[in-house]
CSV table of C-alpha atoms and ligand atoms in Angstrom, one decimal:
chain,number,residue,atom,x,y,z
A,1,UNK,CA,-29.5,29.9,15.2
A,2,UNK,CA,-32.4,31.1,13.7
A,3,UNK,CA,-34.4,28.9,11.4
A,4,UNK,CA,-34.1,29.5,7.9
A,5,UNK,CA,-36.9,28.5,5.0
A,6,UNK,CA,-35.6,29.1,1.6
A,7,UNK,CA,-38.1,29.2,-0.4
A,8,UNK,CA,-39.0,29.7,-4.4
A,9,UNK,CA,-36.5,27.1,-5.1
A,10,UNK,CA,-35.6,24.3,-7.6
A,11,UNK,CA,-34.7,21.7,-5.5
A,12,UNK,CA,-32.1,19.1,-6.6
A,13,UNK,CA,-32.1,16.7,-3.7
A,14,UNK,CA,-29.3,14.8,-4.6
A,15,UNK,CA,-31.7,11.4,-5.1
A,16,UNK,CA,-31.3,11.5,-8.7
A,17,UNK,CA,-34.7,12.7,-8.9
A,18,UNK,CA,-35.4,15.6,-11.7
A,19,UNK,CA,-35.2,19.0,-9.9
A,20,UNK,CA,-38.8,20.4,-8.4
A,21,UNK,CA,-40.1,23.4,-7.4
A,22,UNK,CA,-40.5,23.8,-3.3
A,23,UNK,CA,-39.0,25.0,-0.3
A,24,UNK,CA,-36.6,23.6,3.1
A,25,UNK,CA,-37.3,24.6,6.4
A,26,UNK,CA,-34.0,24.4,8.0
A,27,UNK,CA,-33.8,23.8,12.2
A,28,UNK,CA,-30.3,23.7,13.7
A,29,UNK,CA,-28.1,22.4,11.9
A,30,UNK,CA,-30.7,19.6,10.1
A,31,UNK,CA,-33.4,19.9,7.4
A,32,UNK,CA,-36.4,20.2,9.1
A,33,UNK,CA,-39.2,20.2,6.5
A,34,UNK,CA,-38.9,19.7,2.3
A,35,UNK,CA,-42.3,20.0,0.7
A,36,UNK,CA,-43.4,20.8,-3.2
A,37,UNK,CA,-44.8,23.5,-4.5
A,38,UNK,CA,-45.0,27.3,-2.9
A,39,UNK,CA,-46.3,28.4,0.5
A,40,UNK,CA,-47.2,25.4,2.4
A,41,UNK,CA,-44.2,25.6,5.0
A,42,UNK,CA,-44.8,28.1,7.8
A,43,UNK,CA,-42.7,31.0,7.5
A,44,UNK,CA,-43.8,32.5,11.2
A,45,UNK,CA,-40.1,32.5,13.5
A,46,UNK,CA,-38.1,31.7,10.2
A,47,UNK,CA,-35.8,33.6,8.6
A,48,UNK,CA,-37.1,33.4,5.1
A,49,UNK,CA,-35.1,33.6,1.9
A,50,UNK,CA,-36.6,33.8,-1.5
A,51,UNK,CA,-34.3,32.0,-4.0
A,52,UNK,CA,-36.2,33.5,-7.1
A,53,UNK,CA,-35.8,30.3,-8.4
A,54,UNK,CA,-32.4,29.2,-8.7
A,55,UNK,CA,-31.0,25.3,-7.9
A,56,UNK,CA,-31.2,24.3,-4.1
A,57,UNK,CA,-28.5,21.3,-4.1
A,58,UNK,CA,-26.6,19.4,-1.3
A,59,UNK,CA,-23.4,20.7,-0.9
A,60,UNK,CA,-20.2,18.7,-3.0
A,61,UNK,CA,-18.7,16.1,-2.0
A,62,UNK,CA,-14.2,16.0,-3.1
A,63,UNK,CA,-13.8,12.8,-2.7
A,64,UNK,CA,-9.5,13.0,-3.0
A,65,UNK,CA,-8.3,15.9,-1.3
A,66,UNK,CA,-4.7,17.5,-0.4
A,67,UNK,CA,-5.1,20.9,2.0
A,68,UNK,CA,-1.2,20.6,1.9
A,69,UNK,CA,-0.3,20.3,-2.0
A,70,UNK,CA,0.8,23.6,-2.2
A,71,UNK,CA,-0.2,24.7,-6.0
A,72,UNK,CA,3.2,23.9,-7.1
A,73,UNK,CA,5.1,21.9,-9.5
A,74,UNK,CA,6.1,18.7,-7.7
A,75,UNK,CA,6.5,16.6,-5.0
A,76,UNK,CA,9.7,18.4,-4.0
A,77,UNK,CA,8.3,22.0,-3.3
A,78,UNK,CA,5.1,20.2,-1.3
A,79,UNK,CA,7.9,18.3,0.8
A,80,UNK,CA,9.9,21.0,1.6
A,81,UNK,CA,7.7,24.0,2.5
A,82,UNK,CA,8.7,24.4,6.6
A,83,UNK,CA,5.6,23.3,8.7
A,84,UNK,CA,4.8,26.9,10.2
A,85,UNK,CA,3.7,28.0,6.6
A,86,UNK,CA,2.8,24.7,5.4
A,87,UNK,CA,0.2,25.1,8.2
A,88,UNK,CA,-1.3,28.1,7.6
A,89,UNK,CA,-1.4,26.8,3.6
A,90,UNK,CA,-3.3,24.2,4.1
A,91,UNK,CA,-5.7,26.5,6.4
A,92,UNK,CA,-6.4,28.7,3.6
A,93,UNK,CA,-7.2,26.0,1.3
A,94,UNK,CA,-9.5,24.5,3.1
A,95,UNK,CA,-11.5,27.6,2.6
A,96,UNK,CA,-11.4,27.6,-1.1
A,97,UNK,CA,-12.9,24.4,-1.3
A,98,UNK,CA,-16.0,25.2,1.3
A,99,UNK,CA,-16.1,28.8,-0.6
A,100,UNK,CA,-16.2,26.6,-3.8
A,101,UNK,CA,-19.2,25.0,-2.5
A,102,UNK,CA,-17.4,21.8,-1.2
A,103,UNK,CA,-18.6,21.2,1.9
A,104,UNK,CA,-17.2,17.4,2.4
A,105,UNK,CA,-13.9,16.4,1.4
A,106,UNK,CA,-12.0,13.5,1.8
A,107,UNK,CA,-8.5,13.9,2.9
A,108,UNK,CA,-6.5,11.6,0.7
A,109,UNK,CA,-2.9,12.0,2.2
A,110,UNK,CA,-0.8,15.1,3.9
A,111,UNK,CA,2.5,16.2,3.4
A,112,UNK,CA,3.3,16.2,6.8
A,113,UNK,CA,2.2,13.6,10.1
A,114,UNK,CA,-0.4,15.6,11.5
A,115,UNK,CA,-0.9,18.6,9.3
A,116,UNK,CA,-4.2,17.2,8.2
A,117,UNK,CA,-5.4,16.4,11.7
A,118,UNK,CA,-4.5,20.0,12.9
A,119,UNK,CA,-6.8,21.7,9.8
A,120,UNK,CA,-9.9,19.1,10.7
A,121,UNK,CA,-9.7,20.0,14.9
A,122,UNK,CA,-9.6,23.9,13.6
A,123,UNK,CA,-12.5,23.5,11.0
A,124,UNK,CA,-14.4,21.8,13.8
A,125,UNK,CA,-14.0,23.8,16.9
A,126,UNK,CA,-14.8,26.9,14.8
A,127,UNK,CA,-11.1,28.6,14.5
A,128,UNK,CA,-11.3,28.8,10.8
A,129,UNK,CA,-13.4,28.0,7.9
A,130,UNK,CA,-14.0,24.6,5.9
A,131,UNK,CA,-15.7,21.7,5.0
A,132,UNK,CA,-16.2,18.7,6.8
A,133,UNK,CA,-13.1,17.0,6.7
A,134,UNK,CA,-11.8,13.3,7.3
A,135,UNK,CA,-8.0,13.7,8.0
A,136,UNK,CA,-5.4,11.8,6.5
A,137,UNK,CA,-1.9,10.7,7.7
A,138,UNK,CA,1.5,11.0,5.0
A,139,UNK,CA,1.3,8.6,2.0
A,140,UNK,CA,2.4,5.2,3.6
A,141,UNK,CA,5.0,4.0,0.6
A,142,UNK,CA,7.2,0.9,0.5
A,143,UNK,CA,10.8,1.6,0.2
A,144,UNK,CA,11.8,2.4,-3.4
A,145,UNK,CA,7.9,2.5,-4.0
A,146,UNK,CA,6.1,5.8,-4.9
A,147,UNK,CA,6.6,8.5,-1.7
A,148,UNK,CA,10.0,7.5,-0.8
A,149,UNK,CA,11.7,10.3,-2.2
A,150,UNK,CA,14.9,10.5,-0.3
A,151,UNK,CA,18.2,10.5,-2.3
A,152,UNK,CA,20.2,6.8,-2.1
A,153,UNK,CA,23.5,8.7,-0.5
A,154,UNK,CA,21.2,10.2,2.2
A,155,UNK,CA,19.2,7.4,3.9
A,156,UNK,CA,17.1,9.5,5.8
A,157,UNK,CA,13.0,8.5,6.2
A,158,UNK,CA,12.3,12.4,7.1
A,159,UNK,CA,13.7,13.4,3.5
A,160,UNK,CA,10.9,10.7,2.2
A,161,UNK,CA,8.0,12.5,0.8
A,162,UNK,CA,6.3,9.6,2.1
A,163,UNK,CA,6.3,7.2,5.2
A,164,UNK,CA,8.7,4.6,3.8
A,165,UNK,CA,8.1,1.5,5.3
A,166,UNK,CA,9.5,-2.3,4.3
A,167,UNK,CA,7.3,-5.8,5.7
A,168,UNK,CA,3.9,-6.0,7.6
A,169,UNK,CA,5.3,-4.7,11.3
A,170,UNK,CA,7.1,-1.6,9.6
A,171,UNK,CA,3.5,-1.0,8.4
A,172,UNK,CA,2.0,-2.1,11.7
A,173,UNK,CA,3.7,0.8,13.4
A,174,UNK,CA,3.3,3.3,10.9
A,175,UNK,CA,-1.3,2.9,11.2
A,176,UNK,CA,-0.5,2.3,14.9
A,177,UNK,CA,1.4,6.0,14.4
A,178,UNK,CA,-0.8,7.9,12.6
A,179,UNK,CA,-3.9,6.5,14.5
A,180,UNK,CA,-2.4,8.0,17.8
A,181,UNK,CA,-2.2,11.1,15.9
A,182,UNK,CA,-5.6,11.3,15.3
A,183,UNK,CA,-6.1,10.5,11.4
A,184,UNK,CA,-9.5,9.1,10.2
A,185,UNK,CA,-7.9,7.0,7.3
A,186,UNK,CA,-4.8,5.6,6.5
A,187,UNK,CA,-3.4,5.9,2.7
A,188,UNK,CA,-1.3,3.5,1.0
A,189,UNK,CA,0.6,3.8,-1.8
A,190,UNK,CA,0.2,0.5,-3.6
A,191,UNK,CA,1.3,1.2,-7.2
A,192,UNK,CA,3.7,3.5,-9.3
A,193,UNK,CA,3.2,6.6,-10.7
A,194,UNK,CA,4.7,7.9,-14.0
A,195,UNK,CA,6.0,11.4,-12.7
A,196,UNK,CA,7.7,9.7,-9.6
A,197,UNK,CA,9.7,6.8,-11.7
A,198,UNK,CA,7.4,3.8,-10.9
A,199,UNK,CA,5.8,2.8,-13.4
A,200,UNK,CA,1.8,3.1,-13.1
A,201,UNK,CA,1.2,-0.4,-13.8
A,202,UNK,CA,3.6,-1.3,-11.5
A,203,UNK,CA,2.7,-3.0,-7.9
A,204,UNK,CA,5.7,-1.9,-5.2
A,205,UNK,CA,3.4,-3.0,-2.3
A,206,UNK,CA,2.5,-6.2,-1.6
A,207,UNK,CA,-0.3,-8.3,-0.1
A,208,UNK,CA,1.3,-9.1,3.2
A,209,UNK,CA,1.6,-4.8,3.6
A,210,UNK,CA,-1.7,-4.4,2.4
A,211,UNK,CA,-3.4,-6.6,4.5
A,212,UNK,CA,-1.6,-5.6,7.6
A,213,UNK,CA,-2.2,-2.3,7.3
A,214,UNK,CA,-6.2,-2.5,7.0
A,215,UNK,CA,-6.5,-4.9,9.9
A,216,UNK,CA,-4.6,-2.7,11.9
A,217,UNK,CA,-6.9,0.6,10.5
A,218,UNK,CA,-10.2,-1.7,11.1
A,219,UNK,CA,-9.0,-2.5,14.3
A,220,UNK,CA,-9.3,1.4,15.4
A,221,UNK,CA,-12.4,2.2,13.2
A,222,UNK,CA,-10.3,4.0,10.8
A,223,UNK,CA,-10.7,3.3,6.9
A,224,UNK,CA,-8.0,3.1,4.4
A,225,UNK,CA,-7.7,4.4,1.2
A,226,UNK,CA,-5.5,4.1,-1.7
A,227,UNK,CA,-3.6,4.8,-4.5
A,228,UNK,CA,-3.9,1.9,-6.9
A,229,UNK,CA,-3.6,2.6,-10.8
A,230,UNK,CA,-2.6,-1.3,-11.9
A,231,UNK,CA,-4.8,-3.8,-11.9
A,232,UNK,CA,-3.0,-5.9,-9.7
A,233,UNK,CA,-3.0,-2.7,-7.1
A,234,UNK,CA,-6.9,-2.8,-7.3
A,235,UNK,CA,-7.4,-6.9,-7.2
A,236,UNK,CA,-5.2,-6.6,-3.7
A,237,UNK,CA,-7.4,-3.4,-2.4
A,238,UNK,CA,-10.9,-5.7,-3.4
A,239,UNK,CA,-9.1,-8.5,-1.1
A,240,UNK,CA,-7.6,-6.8,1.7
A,241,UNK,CA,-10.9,-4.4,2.0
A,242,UNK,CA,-9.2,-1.0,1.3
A,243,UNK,CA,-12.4,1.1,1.6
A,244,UNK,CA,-11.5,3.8,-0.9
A,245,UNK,CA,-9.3,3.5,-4.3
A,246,UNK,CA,-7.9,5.9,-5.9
A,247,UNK,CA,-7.5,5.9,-9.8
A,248,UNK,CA,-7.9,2.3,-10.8
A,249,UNK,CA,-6.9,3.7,-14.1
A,250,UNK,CA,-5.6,0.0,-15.5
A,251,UNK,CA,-8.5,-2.7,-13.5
A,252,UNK,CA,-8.8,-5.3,-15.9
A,253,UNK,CA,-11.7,-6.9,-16.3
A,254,UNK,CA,-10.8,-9.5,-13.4
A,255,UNK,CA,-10.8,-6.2,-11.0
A,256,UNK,CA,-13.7,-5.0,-12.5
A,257,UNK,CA,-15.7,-8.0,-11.2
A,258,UNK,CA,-13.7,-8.3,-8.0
A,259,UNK,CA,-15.0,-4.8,-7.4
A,260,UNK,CA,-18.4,-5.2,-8.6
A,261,UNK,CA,-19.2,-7.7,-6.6
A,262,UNK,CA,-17.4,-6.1,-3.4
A,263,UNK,CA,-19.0,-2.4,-4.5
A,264,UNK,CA,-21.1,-2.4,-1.6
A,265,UNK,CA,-17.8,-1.9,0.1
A,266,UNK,CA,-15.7,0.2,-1.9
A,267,UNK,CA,-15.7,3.6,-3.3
A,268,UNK,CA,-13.4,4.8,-6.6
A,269,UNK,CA,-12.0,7.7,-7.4
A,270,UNK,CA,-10.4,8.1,-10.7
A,271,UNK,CA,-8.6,11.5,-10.2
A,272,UNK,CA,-8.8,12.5,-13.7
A,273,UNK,CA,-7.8,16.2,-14.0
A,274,UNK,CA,-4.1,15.1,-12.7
A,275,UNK,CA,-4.2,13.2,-15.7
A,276,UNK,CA,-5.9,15.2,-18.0
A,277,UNK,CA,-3.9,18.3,-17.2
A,278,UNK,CA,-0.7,16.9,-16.5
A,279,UNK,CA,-0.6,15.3,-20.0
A,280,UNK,CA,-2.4,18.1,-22.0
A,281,UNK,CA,-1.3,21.6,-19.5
A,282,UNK,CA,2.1,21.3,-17.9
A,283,UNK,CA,4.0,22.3,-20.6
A,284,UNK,CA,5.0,25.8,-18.7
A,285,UNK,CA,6.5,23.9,-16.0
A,286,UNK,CA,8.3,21.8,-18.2
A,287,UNK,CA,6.3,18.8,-18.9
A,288,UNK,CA,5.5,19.4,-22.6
A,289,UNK,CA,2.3,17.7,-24.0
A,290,UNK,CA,4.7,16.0,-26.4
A,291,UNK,CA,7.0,14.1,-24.1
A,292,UNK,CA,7.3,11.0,-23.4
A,293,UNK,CA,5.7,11.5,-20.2
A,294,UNK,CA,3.2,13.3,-21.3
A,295,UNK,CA,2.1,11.0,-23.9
A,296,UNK,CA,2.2,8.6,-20.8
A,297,UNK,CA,-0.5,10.5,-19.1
A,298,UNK,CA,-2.3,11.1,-22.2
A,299,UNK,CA,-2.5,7.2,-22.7
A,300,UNK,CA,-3.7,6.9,-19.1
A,301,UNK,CA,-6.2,9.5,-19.1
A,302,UNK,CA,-8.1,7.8,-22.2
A,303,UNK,CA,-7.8,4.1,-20.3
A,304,UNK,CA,-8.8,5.3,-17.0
A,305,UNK,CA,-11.8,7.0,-18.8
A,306,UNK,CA,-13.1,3.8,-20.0
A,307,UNK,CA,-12.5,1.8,-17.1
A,308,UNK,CA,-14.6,4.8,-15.6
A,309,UNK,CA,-17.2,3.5,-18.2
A,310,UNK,CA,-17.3,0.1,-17.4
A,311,UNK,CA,-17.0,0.7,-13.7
A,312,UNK,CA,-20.8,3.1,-14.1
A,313,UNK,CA,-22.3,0.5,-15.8
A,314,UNK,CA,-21.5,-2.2,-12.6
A,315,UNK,CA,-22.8,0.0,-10.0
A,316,UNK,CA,-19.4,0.7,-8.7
A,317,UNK,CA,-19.7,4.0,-7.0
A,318,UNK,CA,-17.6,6.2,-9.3
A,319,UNK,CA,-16.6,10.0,-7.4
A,320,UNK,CA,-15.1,12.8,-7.9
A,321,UNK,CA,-11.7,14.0,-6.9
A,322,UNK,CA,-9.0,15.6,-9.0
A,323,UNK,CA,-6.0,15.3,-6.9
A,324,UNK,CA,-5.7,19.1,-7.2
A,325,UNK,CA,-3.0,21.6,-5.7
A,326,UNK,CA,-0.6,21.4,-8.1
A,327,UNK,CA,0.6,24.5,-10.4
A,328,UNK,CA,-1.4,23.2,-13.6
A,329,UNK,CA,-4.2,21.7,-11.4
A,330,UNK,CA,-4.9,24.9,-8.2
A,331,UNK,CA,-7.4,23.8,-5.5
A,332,UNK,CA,-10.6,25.4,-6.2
A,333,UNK,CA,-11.2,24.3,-9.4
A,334,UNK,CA,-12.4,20.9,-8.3
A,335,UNK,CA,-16.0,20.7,-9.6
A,336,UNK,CA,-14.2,20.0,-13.4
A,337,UNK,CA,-14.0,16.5,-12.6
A,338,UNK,CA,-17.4,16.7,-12.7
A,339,UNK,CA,-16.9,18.3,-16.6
A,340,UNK,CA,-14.6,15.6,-17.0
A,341,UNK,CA,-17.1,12.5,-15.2
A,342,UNK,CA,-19.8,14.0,-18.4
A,343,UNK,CA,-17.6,14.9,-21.7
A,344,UNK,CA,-15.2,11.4,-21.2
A,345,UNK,CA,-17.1,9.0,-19.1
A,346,UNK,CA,-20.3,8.1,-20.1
A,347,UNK,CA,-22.0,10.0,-17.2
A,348,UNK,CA,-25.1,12.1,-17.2
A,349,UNK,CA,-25.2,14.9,-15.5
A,350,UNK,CA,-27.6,13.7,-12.9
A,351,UNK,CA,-25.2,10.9,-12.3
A,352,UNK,CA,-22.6,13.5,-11.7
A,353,UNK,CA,-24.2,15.3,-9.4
A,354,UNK,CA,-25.6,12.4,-7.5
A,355,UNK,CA,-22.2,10.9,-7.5
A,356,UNK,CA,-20.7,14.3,-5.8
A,357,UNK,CA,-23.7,14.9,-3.2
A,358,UNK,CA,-25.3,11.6,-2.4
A,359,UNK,CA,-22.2,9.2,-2.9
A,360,UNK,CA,-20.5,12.2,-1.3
A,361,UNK,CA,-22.1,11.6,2.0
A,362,UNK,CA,-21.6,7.7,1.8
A,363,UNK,CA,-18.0,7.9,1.1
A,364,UNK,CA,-18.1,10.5,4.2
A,365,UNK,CA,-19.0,7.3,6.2
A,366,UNK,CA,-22.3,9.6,6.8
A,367,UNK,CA,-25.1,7.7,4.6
A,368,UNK,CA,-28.9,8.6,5.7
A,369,UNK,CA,-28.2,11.6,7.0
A,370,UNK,CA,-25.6,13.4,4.5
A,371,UNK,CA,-25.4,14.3,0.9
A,372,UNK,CA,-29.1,14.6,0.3
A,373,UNK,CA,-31.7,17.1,0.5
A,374,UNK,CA,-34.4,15.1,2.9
A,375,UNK,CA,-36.1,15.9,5.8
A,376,UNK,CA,-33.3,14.8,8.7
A,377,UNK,CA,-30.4,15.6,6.9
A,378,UNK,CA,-27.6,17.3,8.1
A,379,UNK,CA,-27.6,21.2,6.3
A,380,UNK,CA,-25.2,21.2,4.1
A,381,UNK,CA,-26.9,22.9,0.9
A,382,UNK,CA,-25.3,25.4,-1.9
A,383,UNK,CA,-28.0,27.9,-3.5
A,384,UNK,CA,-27.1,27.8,-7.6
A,385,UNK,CA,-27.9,30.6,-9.7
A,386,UNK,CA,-28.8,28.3,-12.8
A,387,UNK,CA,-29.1,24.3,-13.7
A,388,UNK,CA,-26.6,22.2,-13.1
A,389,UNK,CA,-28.6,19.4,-14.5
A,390,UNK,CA,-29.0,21.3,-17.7
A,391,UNK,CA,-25.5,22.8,-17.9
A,392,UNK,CA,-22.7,20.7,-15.3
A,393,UNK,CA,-20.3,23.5,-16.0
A,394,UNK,CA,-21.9,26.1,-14.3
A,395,UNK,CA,-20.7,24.7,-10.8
A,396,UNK,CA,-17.5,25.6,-11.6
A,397,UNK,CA,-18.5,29.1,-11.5
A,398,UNK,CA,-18.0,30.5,-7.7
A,399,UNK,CA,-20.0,33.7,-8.5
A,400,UNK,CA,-23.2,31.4,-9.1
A,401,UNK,CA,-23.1,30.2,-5.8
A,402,UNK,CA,-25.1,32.5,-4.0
A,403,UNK,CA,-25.0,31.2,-1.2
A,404,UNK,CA,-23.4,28.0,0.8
A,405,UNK,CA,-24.5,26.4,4.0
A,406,UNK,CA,-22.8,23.9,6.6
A,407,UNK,CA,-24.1,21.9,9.5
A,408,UNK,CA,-27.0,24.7,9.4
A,409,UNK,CA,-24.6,27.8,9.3
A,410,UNK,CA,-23.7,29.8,6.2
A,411,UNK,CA,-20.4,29.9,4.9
A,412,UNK,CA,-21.6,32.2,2.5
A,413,UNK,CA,-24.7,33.9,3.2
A,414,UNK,CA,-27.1,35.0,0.7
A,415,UNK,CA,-26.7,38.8,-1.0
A,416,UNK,CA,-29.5,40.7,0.4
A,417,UNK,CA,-28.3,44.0,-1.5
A,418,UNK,CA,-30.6,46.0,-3.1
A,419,UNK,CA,-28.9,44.8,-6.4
A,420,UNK,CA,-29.4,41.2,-5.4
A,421,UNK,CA,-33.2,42.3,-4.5
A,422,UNK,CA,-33.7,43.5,-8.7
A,423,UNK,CA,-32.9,39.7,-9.3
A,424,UNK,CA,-35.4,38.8,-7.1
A,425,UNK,CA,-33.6,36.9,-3.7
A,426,UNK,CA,-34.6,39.1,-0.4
A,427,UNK,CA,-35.8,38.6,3.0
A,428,UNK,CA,-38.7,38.6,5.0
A,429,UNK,CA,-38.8,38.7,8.3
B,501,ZN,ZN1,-3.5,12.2,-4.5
């Protein structure tokens, strides 16, 4: 490919640094060249683009993603959609988070063994569109435990929504499983969860599990992630090594410094639209705001926000990651968390952004070369029409993203219209 210099841009690099005017020379699929000011790259061979000023960022980083959560009301629907369509699904969201301007997500569990594996190897040998993706296996979920959703007169695992297993060599096979299958992490479902009838501050899994399961996932070079609202569920990821967690809603303040001084090591994503939303927005599928499940969420919501709080002021590398693709919560909307991270959790908007684009690309397992606008980086860059730093809320807005680059290639490629050329963005050759 061609290389590109975009040009007449504020760039937000992703360092935490305030945005600055300059331009990227873009080689291959790596940033070749980032200087300040106007006019001091060479443009001769280059495809140049004028950004007429708009916001040059690295692209977003989801850091808890589901291709195969189907939009739908629960667990149920996910489960039972036939593989066939489930595949092509999960193939079409994939594009909405890359058209978004997601262009690394972390796969935080699939509904099925290998659907996630199949979307990656497609995204990455060029048969459809996406982000970079690490693949996940099916929640790993102790019997009884969040995931095993199969009804007590019909004992059968495949009717789990989960992988059900009971005692360290259950576990031991299921990694060994979903290694062979080609997953990059492993998730684990260590506590409850209100909607599924475990408590959240309950603790179904136990060390022994726990600790099988990463030293079987370390063993291959795969990490493992996972779902851990209670406090005890996030004191037994900080000693086992579980690379990501999800939610941590309830860490007490014995987690909190378990994790801070392990935060090297981990990452944490609160997943706070499920919360907000499914406490505040389900009420058309039948979870009203004033139920008692509801109020459950609510209750959450505000705790995990706070822990969210603490957890910023230690250091602990806080992402975003909504747990999206449910009916009240659709994929695509993902960059609310970031909304969310600002309005409820102490965050500035520059440590939003840096936690979605250089975080991003650590939590990818990609750090110095991913998440940042320098020169070396892999090209993963979204041209905004606006400033996020000034206004967060404006990434939510898919029509500002005029245009979105991966690995060097656009997903979407600058407007060169004539209309586009009144607000100032052309070409020259
Ligand atoms: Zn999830």
């Amino acid at each position: 490919m061609a290389n590109v210099l975009v040009t007449n841009v504020r760039i937000l690099d992703g360092t935490g640094e305030y945005p600055y005017t300059g331009e990227v020379l873009i080689q291959g699929n790596r940033i070749r060249r980032v200087a300040r000011g106007l006019r001091s790259l060479p443009t001769v061979g280059a495809t140049v683009i004028d950004g007429a000023g708009a916001t040059l960022m690295p692209g977003m980083t989801e850091a808890h993603t589901h291709f195969s959560w189907n939009d739908q009301p629960d667990l149920e629907s996910i489960q039972r959609m036939p593989p066939e369509e489930h595949t092509l699904w999960a193939a079409k969201v994939a594009k909405t988070y890359i058209d978004a301007g997601f262009t690394s997500c972390v796969g935080a569990a699939a509904a099925k063994p290998r659907l996630d594996v199949v979307v990656r190897n497609a995204i990455n040998s060029g048969l459809i569109p996406g982000p970079r993706y690490l693949a996940n296996g099916q929640e790993i979920a102790t019997t009884g435990g969040l995931g095993d959703t199969s009804p007590p007169h019909i004992p059968a695992p495949e009717l789990s929504f989960g992988w059900v297993v009971t005692g360290p060599e259950d576990m031991r096979r299921a990694v060994r499983m979903f290694i062979k299958y080609g997953v990059d992490l492993l998730k684990l479902n260590i506590s409850g969860e209100e909607i599924a009838g475990v408590a959240a501050e309950e603790t179904p899994m136990c060390d022994d599990e726990v600790a099988m399961a990463v030293s079987e996932a370390h063993r291959r070079g795969r990490r493992v992630c996972a779902h851990a609202r209670s406090a005890e569920s996030v004191k037994m990821c900080v000693r086992h090594g579980v690379d990501i967690i999800y939610h941590a809603s309830y860490a007490d303040e014995e987690a909190l410094d378990m994790l801070e001084a392990a935060k090297d090591r981990h990452f944490v994503a609160p997943a706070l639209a499920w919360l907000f939303r499914t406490g505040r927005d389900a009420g058309p599928w039948g979870i009203r705001p004033d139920s008692p499940i509801a109020i459950k969420y609510q209750r959450e919501a505000e705790i995990a926000c706070e822990t969210m709080r603490k957890m910023l002021k230690r250091g602990i590398r806080v992402l975003p990651g909504g747990d999206y693709g449910f009916a009240w919560i659709p994929h695509g909307t993902n960059a609310k968390d970031l909304e969310y991270f600002v309005d409820h959790c102490g965050f500035s908007t520059m440590e939003a952004i840096v936690s979605t684009t250089k975080w991003g690309g650590e939590i990818m397992g990609r750090p110095g070369e991913l998440g940042q606008i320098k020169e070396g980086y892999l090209a993963d860059l979204i041209l905004v029409d606006g400033d996020p730093v000034a206004n967060i809320r404006i990434l939510q807005d898919r029509t500002r993203l005029l245009f979105v680059m991966k690995d060097g290639e656009f997903h979407k490629a600058p407007d060169m219209a004539p209309q586009r050329s009144r607000y100032g963005m052309g070409v020259v050759a």
